XYZ file of C-alpha atoms in Angstrom:
767
model
C 89.250 121.444 191.884
C 87.271 119.768 189.347
C 87.916 123.184 187.397
C 91.439 122.795 186.780
C 91.043 119.156 186.402
C 88.386 119.638 183.938
C 91.001 122.040 182.307
C 93.668 120.291 182.695
C 91.942 117.405 181.127
C 90.904 119.451 177.966
C 94.069 120.604 177.692
C 95.556 116.907 177.193
C 92.876 115.895 175.382
C 94.157 119.056 172.638
C 97.706 117.677 172.743
C 97.576 114.513 172.334
C 95.002 115.236 169.029
C 97.275 118.159 167.902
C 100.584 114.371 168.184
C 98.488 112.563 166.313
C 97.941 115.120 164.032
C 100.949 116.129 163.170
C 102.340 115.158 159.803
C 105.517 114.433 157.944
C 106.587 115.409 154.692
C 109.677 114.376 153.033
C 111.328 115.558 149.910
C 114.144 113.977 148.127
C 116.188 116.123 145.630
C 118.060 114.988 141.758
C 121.609 114.640 141.249
C 122.202 111.200 139.982
C 123.469 107.661 141.516
C 124.184 109.877 144.739
C 120.596 109.860 145.087
C 120.705 106.767 146.360
C 121.100 108.623 149.742
C 117.877 109.135 150.408
C 117.337 105.539 150.938
C 119.873 105.234 154.339
C 117.720 108.843 155.099
C 114.866 106.976 154.510
C 115.687 104.293 156.894
C 117.126 105.850 159.512
C 113.704 107.542 159.376
C 111.835 104.643 159.847
C 114.169 103.219 161.947
C 114.126 106.262 164.639
C 109.697 105.968 165.156
C 109.708 109.016 162.589
C 106.713 108.863 160.387
C 106.659 109.590 156.646
C 102.687 110.386 155.398
C 103.894 112.498 152.774
C 106.725 111.670 149.594
C 108.078 114.309 146.766
C 111.132 114.103 144.479
C 112.506 115.107 141.196
C 115.193 113.130 139.374
C 116.610 109.941 141.303
C 114.852 111.821 143.906
C 111.315 110.844 142.274
C 112.428 107.358 141.903
C 113.610 106.931 145.601
C 110.658 108.523 146.646
C 107.518 106.076 143.689
C 109.638 103.347 144.824
C 109.007 104.306 148.600
C 105.169 105.453 147.741
C 104.749 101.608 146.092
C 105.776 100.220 149.160
C 109.314 99.353 149.260
C 111.563 99.303 151.767
C 114.793 100.704 151.744
C 116.853 97.265 151.719
C 114.839 96.689 148.844
C 115.498 99.795 146.736
C 119.262 99.228 147.820
C 118.638 95.444 146.259
C 116.718 97.220 143.270
C 119.645 99.673 142.995
C 123.064 97.078 143.394
C 120.551 94.519 140.887
C 121.891 93.043 137.514
C 118.498 94.213 135.735
C 119.272 97.717 136.940
C 122.462 98.548 135.174
C 120.888 96.934 132.024
C 118.316 99.169 132.867
C 120.871 102.367 133.302
C 122.909 101.363 130.599
C 120.386 100.207 127.832
C 122.112 97.062 127.012
C 120.529 93.766 126.488
C 120.840 90.581 128.083
C 122.195 88.075 125.432
C 119.181 85.952 127.306
C 116.718 88.104 125.582
C 119.158 88.502 122.863
C 116.527 87.165 119.777
C 119.649 85.531 117.748
C 117.416 84.359 114.009
C 117.077 88.249 113.519
C 120.678 89.096 115.289
C 122.486 90.602 111.506
C 126.311 89.390 110.262
C 128.815 91.850 112.060
C 129.537 94.410 109.577
C 133.088 96.194 110.054
C 131.320 99.355 110.092
C 131.689 101.747 112.886
C 129.430 105.141 112.194
C 126.061 105.268 110.674
C 123.488 107.488 109.578
C 120.182 107.618 108.939
C 118.231 109.215 105.662
C 114.721 109.967 106.642
C 112.113 109.309 104.206
C 109.294 110.269 105.492
C 109.384 113.506 104.100
C 108.647 113.163 100.347
C 110.034 116.364 99.720
C 113.206 116.508 101.788
C 115.728 113.933 102.534
C 116.532 114.527 106.225
C 120.039 112.836 106.995
C 120.310 112.409 111.694
C 123.567 111.499 112.406
C 123.841 111.870 116.328
C 121.780 109.517 117.718
C 118.010 111.201 119.952
C 120.172 109.908 123.473
C 122.878 108.216 124.785
C 121.562 105.378 126.180
C 118.687 103.408 124.586
C 115.929 103.092 125.519
C 114.309 100.238 124.904
C 115.506 98.933 128.113
C 113.763 101.942 130.407
C 110.598 100.714 128.414
C 110.137 98.061 130.318
C 111.513 97.937 132.727
C 109.380 101.263 134.074
C 106.100 98.855 132.750
C 107.073 96.193 135.329
C 108.804 98.240 138.054
C 104.833 100.519 139.076
C 101.999 99.279 136.804
C 100.305 97.154 139.691
C 101.431 100.550 141.656
C 99.162 102.850 139.219
C 96.290 100.398 138.789
C 96.065 99.777 141.977
C 96.139 103.789 142.554
C 93.731 104.050 139.780
C 95.265 106.807 138.646
C 95.832 108.876 141.639
C 99.586 109.704 143.334
C 97.378 110.041 146.872
C 95.745 106.220 147.392
C 100.467 105.130 146.677
C 101.182 103.321 150.522
C 102.083 106.533 150.871
C 100.377 109.825 149.071
C 103.613 110.968 145.695
C 104.052 113.849 143.667
C 107.177 114.483 140.897
C 108.640 117.115 139.168
C 109.733 116.927 135.457
C 110.205 120.178 132.867
C 108.789 121.351 130.211
C 111.075 123.204 128.210
C 109.697 124.994 125.698
C 106.472 126.637 128.224
C 109.824 126.804 130.637
C 107.849 125.192 133.302
C 107.765 123.113 135.825
C 105.084 120.226 135.802
C 103.850 118.539 138.778
C 102.940 114.641 138.532
C 99.194 114.047 141.221
C 97.631 111.653 139.510
C 98.465 109.494 135.581
C 100.713 106.776 134.619
C 102.845 106.590 137.836
C 105.813 105.043 135.171
C 105.558 107.951 133.038
C 105.832 110.547 135.118
C 109.269 108.891 136.862
C 110.378 108.685 133.704
C 110.094 112.492 132.624
C 111.345 113.166 135.914
C 115.235 111.920 135.657
C 114.663 112.767 131.823
C 117.858 113.992 131.544
C 119.030 115.623 128.696
C 121.026 113.815 126.072
C 121.240 110.695 127.971
C 118.240 109.232 128.667
C 115.179 109.558 125.151
C 112.833 113.262 126.787
C 108.826 111.429 127.096
C 106.223 113.236 125.466
C 102.954 114.001 126.474
C 99.990 116.166 124.457
C 102.405 117.157 121.857
C 105.382 118.692 124.158
C 108.856 117.004 125.367
C 109.286 115.868 129.563
C 112.100 116.364 130.603
C 114.548 115.798 134.219
C 112.476 118.230 136.419
C 116.199 119.469 138.570
C 115.372 122.016 134.739
C 113.646 124.129 137.209
C 112.884 122.295 140.948
C 115.265 120.401 141.523
C 114.322 120.102 145.419
C 110.613 120.361 145.456
C 109.872 121.808 148.577
C 107.043 123.964 147.475
C 105.315 121.555 146.233
C 105.617 119.787 149.645
C 104.345 122.513 150.904
C 101.700 123.546 148.470
C 99.955 120.140 147.619
C 100.317 118.275 150.564
C 100.408 121.052 153.465
C 102.559 119.488 155.917
C 102.963 120.345 159.713
C 107.347 119.076 159.216
C 109.144 119.115 156.109
C 112.334 117.040 155.832
C 115.073 117.093 153.707
C 118.127 115.372 151.751
C 119.385 117.006 149.689
C 122.570 115.062 147.409
C 123.898 118.135 145.688
C 124.969 121.665 145.464
C 126.494 124.381 143.612
C 129.244 122.793 142.144
C 132.486 124.796 141.632
C 133.721 124.705 137.908
C 135.276 121.764 137.165
C 136.999 120.635 133.618
C 134.758 116.980 133.515
C 132.466 117.154 131.189
C 129.761 115.659 132.581
C 129.805 118.154 135.541
C 129.821 120.713 133.074
C 127.069 120.104 131.447
C 125.048 119.369 134.304
C 125.577 122.905 135.259
C 124.319 124.235 131.565
C 121.267 122.214 132.074
C 120.241 122.898 136.521
C 119.553 126.077 136.547
C 120.024 126.605 139.609
C 118.243 125.404 142.869
C 117.942 126.810 146.147
C 118.318 123.407 148.805
C 116.823 124.818 151.721
C 113.986 124.107 153.888
C 112.856 127.308 156.196
C 113.593 126.231 159.816
C 109.157 127.211 160.758
C 108.765 124.363 158.144
C 111.517 122.255 158.892
C 114.845 120.551 158.866
C 117.381 118.728 156.062
C 120.982 116.868 155.035
C 122.715 118.462 152.890
C 125.503 114.900 151.332
C 128.589 116.830 149.719
C 129.061 113.902 147.176
C 132.051 115.150 144.450
C 133.644 111.700 143.534
C 129.640 110.485 142.205
C 129.180 110.363 138.777
C 125.465 110.497 137.204
C 125.280 107.337 136.892
C 127.645 105.634 139.355
C 125.372 103.619 140.919
C 127.774 100.287 141.957
C 128.521 102.927 144.892
C 124.924 102.312 145.998
C 125.541 100.825 149.420
C 128.241 103.178 150.743
C 125.942 106.218 149.793
C 123.169 104.504 151.863
C 125.217 104.151 154.133
C 126.556 107.871 153.843
C 122.283 108.962 154.386
C 122.031 107.190 156.527
C 124.181 107.674 159.321
C 124.410 111.298 158.555
C 120.459 111.759 158.946
C 120.626 107.877 162.375
C 123.211 112.530 164.233
C 119.737 114.536 163.397
C 117.474 112.169 164.543
C 117.348 113.306 168.417
C 117.401 116.784 166.682
C 114.685 115.520 164.574
C 112.338 114.767 167.272
C 112.537 117.768 169.047
C 109.993 118.287 166.670
C 108.538 115.947 165.640
C 106.713 114.101 168.544
C 104.383 111.763 166.897
C 105.856 108.164 166.337
C 105.064 105.198 163.848
C 106.859 101.849 165.491
C 108.888 100.324 162.387
C 107.182 96.853 162.965
C 103.504 99.311 162.106
C 104.995 100.832 158.763
C 106.119 97.118 157.986
C 103.296 95.050 158.250
C 101.083 98.089 156.639
C 103.377 97.865 154.155
C 103.191 94.108 153.580
C 99.316 94.832 153.145
C 99.399 97.553 150.749
C 101.163 94.518 148.901
C 99.288 91.954 149.166
C 96.765 94.471 147.459
C 97.895 95.027 145.188
C 96.706 92.986 141.294
C 98.885 90.338 139.772
C 101.640 91.612 137.300
C 99.615 89.718 134.035
C 98.949 90.597 131.362
C 95.328 89.552 129.047
C 94.747 91.922 126.000
C 96.863 93.686 123.910
C 96.126 96.991 122.116
C 98.747 98.263 119.370
C 98.597 101.881 117.788
C 100.980 104.421 115.983
C 101.240 102.203 112.481
C 98.742 101.625 109.882
C 96.367 97.864 110.086
C 98.845 96.047 107.977
C 101.698 96.868 110.125
C 99.269 95.865 113.417
C 98.340 92.325 111.603
C 102.037 91.867 112.157
C 102.920 92.998 115.057
C 99.565 91.135 116.106
C 100.653 87.555 115.300
C 104.292 87.823 115.562
C 103.107 88.486 119.841
C 100.000 85.585 119.042
C 103.383 82.879 118.539
C 104.281 83.844 122.032
C 101.423 84.179 123.642
C 97.503 83.292 123.276
C 95.665 84.270 126.643
C 97.721 85.252 129.194
C 100.568 86.308 130.264
C 103.743 87.331 132.359
C 105.494 90.229 132.250
C 108.546 87.794 131.800
C 106.966 86.377 128.472
C 106.151 90.009 127.198
C 110.090 90.502 128.021
C 111.109 88.268 125.626
C 108.323 88.714 123.242
C 109.520 92.766 123.196
C 113.052 92.446 122.489
C 112.325 90.221 120.117
C 110.176 92.370 118.753
C 113.143 94.914 118.608
C 116.110 92.937 118.281
C 117.337 94.126 113.960
C 113.704 95.571 112.873
C 112.121 98.386 111.592
C 110.063 98.645 114.737
C 112.208 101.741 115.862
C 110.509 101.781 119.436
C 107.510 100.468 121.663
C 106.544 102.430 124.401
C 104.191 100.211 126.845
C 101.490 101.206 128.832
C 99.482 98.699 131.409
C 95.807 99.735 132.577
C 94.258 98.094 134.642
C 90.710 96.133 133.407
C 88.369 95.733 136.713
C 85.793 94.115 134.531
C 88.649 90.884 133.775
C 91.223 91.909 137.068
C 94.135 92.085 135.003
C 96.553 94.142 133.232
C 95.439 95.354 129.680
C 98.754 95.999 127.339
C 98.761 99.385 125.311
C 101.788 99.009 122.696
C 102.277 103.043 121.032
C 104.803 101.903 118.620
C 106.247 103.888 116.117
C 107.891 102.701 113.192
C 111.044 103.797 111.840
C 110.556 104.783 108.094
C 114.851 105.890 107.861
C 116.996 104.675 105.230
C 120.897 103.604 106.793
C 124.770 103.920 105.655
C 126.930 102.103 107.208
C 131.111 103.626 107.094
C 133.065 101.320 108.653
C 136.638 99.336 107.644
C 140.541 99.421 109.331
C 142.751 101.708 109.026
C 146.291 99.765 109.439
C 149.892 100.071 110.136
C 150.488 97.024 107.651
C 148.695 96.054 104.302
C 145.208 96.011 105.537
C 143.709 99.274 104.998
C 139.879 98.977 104.276
C 136.384 101.296 103.509
C 133.328 99.574 104.498
C 130.056 101.633 102.471
C 126.952 100.490 103.106
C 123.468 100.982 102.728
C 119.945 99.079 104.703
C 116.381 99.237 104.219
C 113.891 97.794 106.521
C 110.186 97.530 105.260
C 107.054 96.013 107.288
C 103.597 95.270 106.334
C 102.195 91.577 106.198
C 105.124 90.649 105.411
C 108.864 92.610 107.000
C 111.758 92.458 104.766
C 115.416 93.977 104.997
C 117.299 95.126 101.877
C 120.920 95.976 101.886
C 124.839 96.133 99.985
C 127.725 96.839 100.886
C 130.550 97.756 99.378
C 134.311 96.944 100.591
C 137.749 98.498 98.755
C 141.769 98.169 100.133
C 144.706 96.891 99.547
C 144.009 93.136 101.101
C 140.292 92.936 99.817
C 137.218 94.765 98.081
C 134.221 93.496 97.836
C 130.313 94.082 97.199
C 127.261 91.981 99.128
C 123.926 92.762 97.599
C 121.377 91.131 100.171
C 117.168 90.721 100.444
C 115.443 88.959 103.224
C 111.845 88.335 104.041
C 110.280 86.865 106.880
C 107.422 85.221 106.636
C 104.418 84.796 108.487
C 104.426 81.522 108.864
C 103.062 79.630 112.550
C 107.129 78.643 113.037
C 109.593 82.244 111.636
C 110.997 81.444 109.256
C 112.557 83.821 106.695
C 113.905 83.576 102.855
C 117.631 84.852 101.944
C 118.807 85.762 98.529
C 122.771 86.208 98.664
C 124.431 88.179 95.464
C 128.121 88.438 96.012
C 131.376 89.402 93.961
C 134.826 89.651 96.430
C 138.397 89.440 95.328
C 141.503 89.050 97.908
C 145.241 89.222 97.264
C 147.907 88.519 99.214
C 151.349 89.437 98.908
C 154.938 90.051 100.834
C 156.416 93.914 100.481
C 159.260 92.739 101.777
C 160.082 89.432 99.536
C 158.185 88.178 96.442
C 158.581 84.533 97.212
C 159.400 82.078 100.051
C 162.647 79.890 100.571
C 160.159 76.945 99.402
C 159.669 78.894 96.210
C 155.942 78.865 97.616
C 153.419 81.558 95.980
C 153.823 85.300 97.705
C 151.287 87.191 95.287
C 148.234 85.196 95.187
C 144.957 87.560 93.087
C 140.782 85.508 94.443
C 137.870 86.287 92.386
C 135.001 85.144 93.704
C 131.386 85.670 92.046
C 128.498 83.780 93.778
C 124.526 83.578 94.510
C 122.818 81.346 97.229
C 119.545 81.274 98.196
C 118.777 79.925 101.831
C 115.714 79.389 104.915
C 116.539 80.217 107.950
C 114.970 78.752 110.974
C 115.724 79.723 114.757
C 116.493 77.080 117.723
C 114.891 78.609 120.460
C 116.280 82.574 121.335
C 119.952 82.380 120.968
C 120.748 80.092 117.901
C 119.772 79.031 114.746
C 119.381 76.379 111.717
C 120.215 77.943 108.120
C 119.889 75.501 105.091
C 120.898 76.658 101.507
C 121.584 76.144 98.260
C 124.332 78.076 96.318
C 126.196 78.878 92.928
C 129.498 80.619 92.062
C 132.285 80.818 90.065
C 135.606 81.160 91.530
C 139.472 82.109 90.167
C 142.880 82.086 90.846
C 145.768 83.668 89.482
C 149.278 83.084 91.379
C 153.088 81.987 90.137
C 153.602 78.195 90.723
C 157.571 79.425 90.043
C 160.297 82.335 91.194
C 162.155 81.093 87.431
C 160.537 84.206 85.229
C 160.861 87.498 84.337
C 158.703 89.440 87.394
C 158.611 92.096 84.144
C 156.546 90.309 82.188
C 155.190 87.270 84.010
C 152.258 86.292 83.864
C 149.352 83.946 86.622
C 148.623 81.197 86.117
C 145.186 80.058 86.583
C 142.646 77.528 88.013
C 138.362 78.839 88.274
C 135.823 76.417 90.185
C 132.569 76.324 88.396
C 130.040 75.050 91.591
C 127.083 73.939 92.546
C 127.026 73.483 96.949
C 124.218 72.656 98.807
C 124.717 73.022 103.146
C 123.081 73.039 106.205
C 124.659 75.228 108.838
C 123.341 75.160 113.159
C 125.489 78.612 114.549
C 124.337 80.482 117.898
C 126.911 83.441 118.496
C 126.520 85.832 121.628
C 130.175 87.067 121.782
C 129.926 90.486 123.280
C 132.937 91.816 120.231
C 133.244 91.543 116.927
C 136.624 91.298 117.197
C 138.561 91.287 120.400
C 135.369 89.799 122.054
C 135.782 88.801 126.168
C 133.058 86.851 126.816
C 130.648 84.922 125.530
C 130.932 81.611 123.387
C 130.320 80.726 120.007
C 129.090 77.579 118.070
C 128.975 76.344 114.376
C 128.708 73.431 112.919
C 127.860 73.283 108.989
C 128.184 70.155 106.996
C 127.595 70.916 102.986
C 127.520 68.857 99.993
C 129.740 69.986 97.117
C 129.625 69.717 93.247
C 131.666 71.295 89.530
C 133.861 71.220 87.771
C 138.078 72.389 87.451
C 139.277 74.098 85.700
C 143.736 75.092 84.400
C 145.394 76.779 82.891
C 149.161 77.559 82.518
C 150.439 80.288 81.992
C 153.368 78.440 79.363
C 150.632 77.074 77.448
C 147.231 77.599 75.514
C 145.583 73.927 76.683
C 142.866 74.128 79.999
C 142.537 71.055 81.978
C 139.495 70.044 82.997
C 138.225 67.379 85.838
C 135.161 67.696 87.887
C 135.064 67.512 91.907
C 132.920 66.750 94.602
C 132.820 66.284 97.890
C 131.422 66.430 101.596
C 132.805 68.682 103.998
C 131.720 69.803 108.018
C 133.230 71.861 109.903
C 132.867 72.633 113.945
C 134.134 76.052 115.475
C 133.701 76.534 119.394
C 134.155 79.569 120.999
C 133.597 80.591 124.729
C 135.075 83.162 127.632
C 134.457 82.414 131.193
C 135.071 85.436 134.186
C 138.165 84.275 136.940
C 137.868 87.421 138.207
C 137.479 91.260 137.434
C 141.060 91.055 136.205
C 141.441 88.179 134.308
C 139.332 86.892 131.622
C 140.233 83.137 130.158
C 138.980 82.571 126.609
C 139.464 79.097 124.766
C 138.535 77.742 120.912
C 138.456 74.617 119.575
C 137.923 74.129 115.465
C 137.748 71.382 113.208
C 137.610 69.954 109.489
C 136.651 66.731 108.201
C 135.546 66.543 104.545
C 137.443 63.747 101.206
C 137.990 66.326 98.812
C 140.226 65.868 96.155
C 143.783 67.399 95.352
C 143.278 69.750 92.600
C 145.554 69.639 89.569
C 148.885 71.023 91.068
C 150.329 71.807 94.219
C 149.741 75.894 94.998
C 145.862 74.939 93.197
C 145.446 72.440 95.985
C 146.579 74.641 98.848
C 144.939 77.717 97.375
C 141.538 75.652 97.378
C 142.453 74.390 100.866
C 140.410 75.527 104.338
C 142.617 78.179 105.727
C 142.633 78.828 110.116
C 142.664 82.094 110.255
C 141.549 82.887 114.019
C 144.044 86.330 113.773
C 142.719 89.390 112.076
C 146.441 89.492 111.224
C 145.769 86.035 109.838
C 142.864 86.775 107.408
C 144.910 89.120 105.558
C 148.311 87.190 105.472
C 148.986 83.788 103.258
C 150.506 80.962 105.497
C 150.126 77.679 103.426
C 150.904 76.166 106.174
C 147.712 76.859 107.811
C 145.893 75.608 104.797
C 144.332 71.691 104.843
C 141.560 69.625 103.468
C 141.399 68.370 107.462
C 142.160 69.495 110.342
C 141.221 70.365 113.980
C 142.829 73.768 115.865
C 142.669 74.565 119.264
C 143.897 78.347 121.021
C 143.626 79.555 124.693
C 143.320 83.444 124.680
C 144.302 85.078 128.315
C 143.203 87.867 129.058
C 144.058 91.512 131.368
C 141.871 93.587 132.216
C 143.122 97.087 132.597
C 139.567 98.956 133.118
C 136.270 98.424 130.814
C 137.806 100.585 128.107
C 141.660 98.536 128.001
C 142.239 94.855 127.476
C 145.584 92.877 127.575
C 144.966 88.885 125.382
C 147.349 87.103 124.761
C 147.087 84.518 121.904
C 148.092 80.680 121.856
C 146.919 77.934 118.803
C 147.777 74.850 117.379
C 147.219 74.129 114.490
C 147.679 69.657 113.156
C 146.204 68.553 109.883
C 145.066 65.290 109.223
C 147.726 64.788 106.800
C 149.265 68.135 105.066
C 149.838 68.900 101.252
C 152.938 68.842 100.153
C 154.297 68.205 96.320
C 156.996 67.223 94.029
C 158.307 68.646 91.145
C 157.141 66.907 88.240
C 160.363 65.352 86.089
C 160.888 68.072 82.997
C 158.404 70.437 83.842
C 159.586 73.686 86.031
C 155.984 74.882 85.941
C 154.053 71.623 87.491
C 154.188 71.197 91.203
C 152.706 67.722 92.387
C 150.904 67.771 95.242
C 150.297 64.782 97.964
C 149.011 64.190 101.045
C 151.883 63.834 104.028
C 151.820 60.803 106.508
C 148.817 61.411 109.438
C 149.025 63.513 111.254
C 152.977 63.962 110.376
C 153.479 68.450 110.909
C 151.717 70.903 113.766
C 152.013 74.061 113.054
C 151.239 77.506 115.163
C 150.749 81.002 115.673
C 150.950 83.598 118.179
C 149.863 86.848 119.285
C 149.903 89.668 122.431
C 147.973 93.205 121.525
C 146.574 95.755 123.519
C 142.902 96.787 123.154
C 141.121 99.617 123.336
C 137.658 99.211 122.843
C 134.869 102.518 122.314
C 131.769 101.505 121.820
C 131.558 102.144 117.973
C 135.018 101.145 117.628
C 138.502 99.479 118.255
C 142.135 99.396 118.180
C 144.583 96.953 118.967
C 148.243 97.543 119.076
C 149.456 93.488 118.321
C 153.235 91.900 117.682
C 152.568 88.506 116.423
C 154.847 84.988 114.988
C 153.650 82.214 113.147
C 156.388 78.581 113.517
C 155.868 78.877 109.103
C 158.120 80.127 107.834
C 160.570 80.660 110.289
C 161.674 83.756 112.276
C 158.090 85.366 110.597
C 157.523 88.147 113.707
C 155.153 91.113 112.163
C 154.210 94.560 114.633
C 150.767 96.845 113.947
C 148.193 98.699 114.358
C 144.745 98.222 114.093
C 141.652 100.819 114.002
C 138.664 99.691 113.448
C 137.391 96.401 111.836
C 139.274 93.765 109.269
C 135.867 91.936 108.294
C 134.766 90.721 105.408
C 131.782 89.233 103.121
C 131.637 84.905 103.672
C 133.385 83.422 101.268
C 131.695 80.584 99.174
C 132.868 77.869 100.804
C 132.900 79.825 104.411
């Protein structure tokens, strides 16, 4: 009896020991956004008391697995996937609040850019295609923020995480899978999810590493060999796909080698998800996918319990998770170490950083400085790494900086069904040593505008950020009517305007999103025009007016509009005050005498534009513009109209001459209802009203049929309007618009047309 009792007791102890020793490994496949289903799998296992002792994953499986391994709960993972920050990370787009407007370049009509690599003095290489579809600038900083604390706590050993973790990346040069078991957790996950062409590869020991799914998209063998669990549960969100016309699916098939998504019966169990309608970056469906993973795993819980008798209470897991998180070092940085640059460049970068922080700094503070340094800069990329400093108990930041030794060539312009065909060619080179400097030149040619611009800018080595800017500009505009040469009231419809000017300015930032520019400029403005139709056009000559002017100005500007030509979001604010002095000269075509007189005036111009979202479909834009001036009228009516500020809020209005929208002082306003059909198409309506303070009018001088005397009409005695409806197709590099518009003056002035590209010109002397 005693012997039987002893045997039963020993058997019971052995059973308890075997149960307590029973370990469970979770394997998560790659599969892009489909991997959000993995979150539901984890949630179902946790809530059902199924322990997760080890986790291994590839690509999205590496992301979900690493988040779980460093203490994220399923709900926290879902919140991250649906967050606004995550959307920016996966798109590579920088949030408006981090764009450093002070260094943002002026918009140009470019739609294609390529680089000439100047690194090799014996060979010039052109780089027409980017290294990746998605700009890595977001992921580089985001992965530091996500993984720095866990990497520090683990002492670079993935067995020391909340749950021991492994992930897989691919060395395509040596044709093998790379298993990550230690090192920087951010590097491991980043390399594991780097789908070729979409994301830039991580370089390790001179070799680029790509998505682990190329060689092992379901690392069951990794789990078995690394951890030897008693039971493996696998979650696979991809399988062998059928032939498809979808380019993304074709690319995925070409890149990914065949993987056997299987867990052998003796090793464990798995759940497979058929998700044919979810694309690689379709993370907006994360909640739906998580619920699918949760429900399908719950349906298997009884079967799992038959294989895994050991249980872990959800409350116990939560308590252990919170205890692990409390032990993480704070996400603060102390020292910065910079590599990849020469001494002068390192000093410049350090000086920029010291403007923002001198002592300990947070991730948010670094993030602001990081995007500031990358804004339109010779710095091509910054790879940050956080290393725990055990002496100071803070994180040190190591920045691997890649300098861009390239000259950039830009091509752009506009193709139009009306008289607005333009060709644009731009050249840009940036230098970085003790100072940062930019050199730009662009050339435009077309039947509406031709011009040349040379620009040089140097960023001063001062405590307060500042730049000195030099411009030299030549512009030639002409306006013509294709159906008639003159309106009924004899207004000239064929005009030539030439401008030559040079200017020097000083720019200063105002916080992150705006700047103040003050400067001086000298210029000559030439206007050639007809004042009458009572001439023979076969031998007609223009009247000519020219202006030798000097101006000094102060301009405040802020612009976060999300498109150069057809914005649907953001806002713009501009206020400029200028004093202009100089001499005007006028030579009628019929005389040899030149009239000269002096001109001096003050002018203040303000503009405000704001777009707001009222729903996913409907957006509303509003704008206001005003000019206040004590400018005198010129020698004749036509010269006065030509030199008066113009209200040109639409692309079409910039290339046609409508004298009703010219005045020395005016107020104007507009409303822009927009209906977003999808991310690329929108239908916009634009309605604008124009109210001059005093309209410029004319009277025929008695006995002189070639000179109309200008005078001011009554205060607020006239009102004009314009409207336009356009269907806009926006690609990342170009805009296409089909438009119809009308003007209140001249009567029956309706226009229809098509624009492909951007109607943007170099700024005028008085703009």
